[in-house]
Tab-separated table of C-alpha atoms in Angstrom:
chain	number	residue	atom	x	y	z
A	270	UNK	CA	-6.977	8.867	1.335
A	271	UNK	CA	-7.665	4.578	0.959
A	272	UNK	CA	-4.477	2.712	0.511
A	273	UNK	CA	-5.488	-0.757	-1.247
A	274	UNK	CA	-2.395	-3.230	-1.739
A	275	UNK	CA	-4.321	-5.653	-4.333
A	276	UNK	CA	-1.290	-8.612	-4.384
A	277	UNK	CA	-3.474	-10.675	-6.550
A	278	UNK	CA	-3.253	-11.828	-10.627
A	279	UNK	CA	-5.510	-10.353	-12.493
A	280	UNK	CA	-6.318	-14.433	-13.444
A	281	UNK	CA	-6.510	-15.770	-9.682
A	282	UNK	CA	-9.126	-13.098	-8.886
A	283	UNK	CA	-10.037	-11.044	-11.802
A	284	UNK	CA	-13.961	-9.938	-9.843
A	285	UNK	CA	-11.527	-8.489	-7.601
A	286	UNK	CA	-9.763	-5.792	-10.444
A	287	UNK	CA	-12.857	-5.513	-11.820
A	288	UNK	CA	-14.401	-4.306	-8.767
A	289	UNK	CA	-12.218	-1.389	-8.550
A	290	UNK	CA	-12.915	-0.101	-11.888
A	291	UNK	CA	-16.953	0.204	-10.667
A	292	UNK	CA	-16.099	1.399	-7.207
A	293	UNK	CA	-16.712	5.139	-6.655
A	294	UNK	CA	-14.035	4.488	-3.521
A	295	UNK	CA	-11.478	5.287	-6.035
A	296	UNK	CA	-8.840	4.331	-3.686
A	297	UNK	CA	-4.770	3.995	-4.914
A	298	UNK	CA	-3.896	0.730	-5.422
A	299	UNK	CA	-0.800	-0.643	-5.201
A	300	UNK	CA	0.303	-3.532	-7.620
A	301	UNK	CA	2.413	-5.901	-7.513
A	302	UNK	CA	3.708	-8.273	-10.282
A	303	UNK	CA	6.131	-10.665	-8.271
A	304	UNK	CA	7.748	-8.572	-5.242
A	305	UNK	CA	7.637	-5.148	-8.289
A	306	UNK	CA	7.133	-4.859	-11.461
A	307	UNK	CA	8.705	-8.834	-12.649
A	308	UNK	CA	11.622	-10.013	-13.466
A	309	UNK	CA	11.168	-11.195	-16.758
A	310	UNK	CA	9.830	-8.399	-18.473
A	311	UNK	CA	6.477	-7.320	-18.872
A	312	UNK	CA	3.637	-9.066	-17.879
A	313	UNK	CA	0.863	-8.315	-20.673
A	314	UNK	CA	-1.898	-9.852	-18.376
A	315	UNK	CA	-1.141	-7.043	-15.502
A	316	UNK	CA	-0.278	-4.341	-18.212
A	317	UNK	CA	-4.602	-4.892	-19.808
A	318	UNK	CA	-5.438	-4.722	-16.153
A	319	UNK	CA	-3.490	-1.924	-14.877
A	320	UNK	CA	-4.470	-0.319	-18.139
A	321	UNK	CA	-7.898	-0.929	-17.430
A	322	UNK	CA	-8.058	0.478	-13.873
A	323	UNK	CA	-5.879	3.781	-15.592
A	324	UNK	CA	-8.384	3.912	-17.319
A	325	UNK	CA	-11.167	3.546	-14.869
A	326	UNK	CA	-9.800	6.771	-12.875
A	327	UNK	CA	-8.188	4.202	-10.304
A	328	UNK	CA	-4.903	5.707	-9.542
A	329	UNK	CA	-1.875	3.260	-9.057
A	330	UNK	CA	1.500	2.916	-7.333
A	331	UNK	CA	3.784	0.277	-8.186
A	332	UNK	CA	5.397	-2.430	-5.330
A	333	UNK	CA	9.347	-1.754	-4.027
A	334	UNK	CA	10.833	-4.136	-1.537
A	335	UNK	CA	13.894	-2.295	0.254
A	336	UNK	CA	13.961	-5.534	2.139
A	337	UNK	CA	14.624	-3.252	5.432
A	338	UNK	CA	17.182	-1.130	3.985
A	339	UNK	CA	19.268	-4.307	2.364
A	340	UNK	CA	18.612	-4.437	-1.201
A	341	UNK	CA	21.210	-2.991	-3.177
A	342	UNK	CA	20.779	0.566	-4.810
A	343	UNK	CA	21.555	-1.106	-8.254
A	344	UNK	CA	18.273	-3.272	-7.966
A	345	UNK	CA	16.001	-0.928	-6.381
A	346	UNK	CA	16.375	1.151	-8.885
A	347	UNK	CA	16.178	-1.348	-11.750
A	348	UNK	CA	12.868	-2.304	-10.067
A	349	UNK	CA	11.742	1.664	-10.264
A	350	UNK	CA	12.977	1.586	-13.506
A	351	UNK	CA	10.339	-1.720	-14.494
A	352	UNK	CA	7.778	0.412	-13.283
A	353	UNK	CA	7.522	2.857	-16.481
A	354	UNK	CA	6.009	-0.399	-18.684
A	355	UNK	CA	2.832	-0.226	-16.382
A	356	UNK	CA	0.484	2.937	-15.915
A	357	UNK	CA	1.414	3.523	-12.158
A	358	UNK	CA	1.754	7.413	-10.505
A	359	UNK	CA	4.138	6.280	-8.040
A	360	UNK	CA	6.002	3.805	-5.755
A	361	UNK	CA	5.436	2.032	-2.845
A	362	UNK	CA	8.606	0.780	-0.831
A	363	UNK	CA	7.876	-1.665	1.371
A	364	UNK	CA	9.863	-3.183	3.908
A	365	UNK	CA	11.369	0.509	4.617
A	366	UNK	CA	14.012	0.245	7.219
A	367	UNK	CA	13.350	2.520	10.116
A	368	UNK	CA	15.769	3.496	12.240
A	369	UNK	CA	18.667	6.184	11.898
A	370	UNK	CA	20.696	4.297	9.910
A	371	UNK	CA	18.289	3.583	7.126
A	372	UNK	CA	17.523	7.622	7.007
A	373	UNK	CA	20.551	8.077	3.868
A	374	UNK	CA	19.947	4.770	1.983
A	375	UNK	CA	16.304	5.426	1.396
A	376	UNK	CA	17.496	9.102	1.378
A	377	UNK	CA	19.154	7.798	-2.207
A	378	UNK	CA	16.261	5.991	-3.618
A	379	UNK	CA	13.776	7.954	-3.420
A	380	UNK	CA	15.216	10.381	-5.267
A	381	UNK	CA	15.041	8.274	-8.621
A	382	UNK	CA	11.396	8.247	-8.307
A	383	UNK	CA	9.200	10.223	-10.466
A	384	UNK	CA	5.845	10.715	-9.052
A	385	UNK	CA	4.348	9.643	-5.144
A	386	UNK	CA	6.111	7.843	-2.722
A	387	UNK	CA	4.758	6.289	0.262
A	388	UNK	CA	6.616	4.220	2.315
A	389	UNK	CA	5.747	1.468	4.592
A	390	UNK	CA	8.104	0.404	7.550
A	391	UNK	CA	4.916	0.043	8.891
A	392	UNK	CA	5.945	1.139	12.647
A	393	UNK	CA	7.156	4.171	14.583
A	394	UNK	CA	10.118	5.745	12.380
A	395	UNK	CA	12.530	8.728	12.532
A	396	UNK	CA	10.732	11.899	12.017
A	397	UNK	CA	13.168	12.660	9.145
A	398	UNK	CA	11.314	9.438	6.817
A	399	UNK	CA	8.593	11.832	6.960
A	400	UNK	CA	10.165	14.348	4.874
A	401	UNK	CA	10.522	11.877	2.140
A	402	UNK	CA	7.733	10.919	1.297
A	403	UNK	CA	4.026	11.823	0.319
A	404	UNK	CA	2.463	9.013	2.920
A	405	UNK	CA	4.443	7.051	5.320
A	406	UNK	CA	2.697	3.771	6.653
A	407	UNK	CA	3.380	3.912	10.404
A	408	UNK	CA	1.674	0.852	11.005
A	409	UNK	CA	0.535	-2.158	9.669
A	410	UNK	CA	-0.760	-5.235	11.478
A	411	UNK	CA	-3.890	-7.322	12.941
A	412	UNK	CA	-6.847	-5.413	14.410
A	413	UNK	CA	-6.289	-7.537	17.397
A	414	UNK	CA	-3.318	-5.251	18.081
A	415	UNK	CA	-3.957	-2.307	16.529
A	416	UNK	CA	-6.948	-1.769	19.169
A	417	UNK	CA	-5.359	-3.298	22.491
A	418	UNK	CA	-1.735	-2.206	21.924
A	419	UNK	CA	-1.866	1.093	19.878
A	420	UNK	CA	1.203	2.211	18.891
A	421	UNK	CA	2.030	5.926	20.784
A	422	UNK	CA	1.807	9.180	18.178
A	423	UNK	CA	3.535	11.762	18.854
A	424	UNK	CA	1.471	14.450	18.274
A	425	UNK	CA	-0.637	16.587	21.173
A	426	UNK	CA	-3.911	15.332	20.535
A	427	UNK	CA	-2.753	11.586	19.972
A	428	UNK	CA	-3.102	11.767	16.089
A	429	UNK	CA	0.036	10.634	13.875
A	430	UNK	CA	2.087	12.314	11.472
A	431	UNK	CA	0.120	14.268	8.712
A	432	UNK	CA	0.687	12.720	6.301
A	433	UNK	CA	0.826	8.611	7.700
A	434	UNK	CA	-1.508	6.432	7.509
A	435	UNK	CA	-2.177	2.452	9.291
A	436	UNK	CA	-2.187	-0.742	7.534
A	437	UNK	CA	-5.261	-2.912	9.722
A	438	UNK	CA	-6.123	-6.473	8.137
A	439	UNK	CA	-7.792	-9.128	9.539
A	440	UNK	CA	-11.066	-7.052	10.715
A	441	UNK	CA	-14.628	-8.862	11.833
A	442	UNK	CA	-16.746	-7.759	9.493
A	443	UNK	CA	-19.532	-6.638	11.810
A	444	UNK	CA	-16.499	-4.060	12.946
A	445	UNK	CA	-15.115	-2.893	10.097
A	446	UNK	CA	-16.887	0.818	10.306
A	447	UNK	CA	-16.001	0.713	14.011
A	448	UNK	CA	-12.532	-0.034	13.386
A	449	UNK	CA	-12.047	3.225	9.854
A	450	UNK	CA	-13.328	5.087	12.587
A	451	UNK	CA	-11.003	4.279	14.976
A	452	UNK	CA	-8.532	4.759	12.407
A	453	UNK	CA	-9.565	8.473	11.362
A	454	UNK	CA	-8.780	9.716	14.501
A	455	UNK	CA	-5.756	8.369	14.143
A	456	UNK	CA	-4.108	8.711	11.089
A	457	UNK	CA	-5.436	10.707	7.700
A	458	UNK	CA	-4.835	7.705	5.012
A	459	UNK	CA	-4.924	4.001	5.822
A	460	UNK	CA	-6.364	0.293	5.247
A	461	UNK	CA	-9.014	-1.557	7.325
A	462	UNK	CA	-9.644	-5.084	5.244
A	463	UNK	CA	-11.422	-7.940	6.567
A	464	UNK	CA	-9.029	-10.428	4.823
A	465	UNK	CA	-6.641	-12.028	7.406
A	466	UNK	CA	-2.829	-12.934	8.125
A	467	UNK	CA	-0.662	-14.331	6.128
A	468	UNK	CA	-2.033	-13.108	3.049
A	469	UNK	CA	-3.956	-9.671	3.724
A	470	UNK	CA	-3.639	-8.808	0.612
A	471	UNK	CA	-4.508	-11.384	-2.389
A	472	UNK	CA	-7.786	-9.541	-2.894
A	473	UNK	CA	-10.256	-6.174	-1.635
A	474	UNK	CA	-11.876	-6.159	1.439
A	475	UNK	CA	-15.173	-7.601	1.263
A	476	UNK	CA	-17.156	-3.151	1.789
A	477	UNK	CA	-15.432	-2.415	-1.470
A	478	UNK	CA	-16.704	-6.096	-3.289
A	479	UNK	CA	-20.063	-5.453	-2.582
A	480	UNK	CA	-20.618	-1.764	-3.019
A	481	UNK	CA	-19.240	-2.434	-6.501
A	482	UNK	CA	-21.407	-5.464	-7.039
A	483	UNK	CA	-24.175	-3.062	-5.475
A	484	UNK	CA	-24.313	-0.231	-8.689
């Protein structure tokens, strides 16, 4: 499964949103109004854009920041409830803690979710986190860090957990195929994008845009 964080507003890059409607790849798209569903009520532009993705068969998750366990449960639950205003099928929790101290906190907040749960600690975490989610992102970083210093994986064949995902950004365009093959040899889910830090998710990968344009 391709996970595709899409953190660009539909009015800023309408072609990115339109490309996903035309794409045959149908990635699971993570939408983010304002570090969550937005605190000022429903954004009508997002409402229209997400409804169009939904009609096109694109599965979406709503973004919720956990601030590594520092956000109050009530704030997190308000964000989860706020995503009910949009046609999302679950929640993508970002900045998830990875240690034993954070496990009870994450266990509590995921109980409020109706639908799919994706956790993004962005690094290796305790095995207990894998039991709380459909997908756990155990790597998030640049292509250079991914290819030169890969994290240690716990399974005998060198692969990551069966529900692990890796998010790899800043991949040179000519290395996208190589990077995709490497990711799939390590984890069953994730993202390879040529967009660089510090804002690798303010748009969609060039290859997705080009394939949509060719249709």
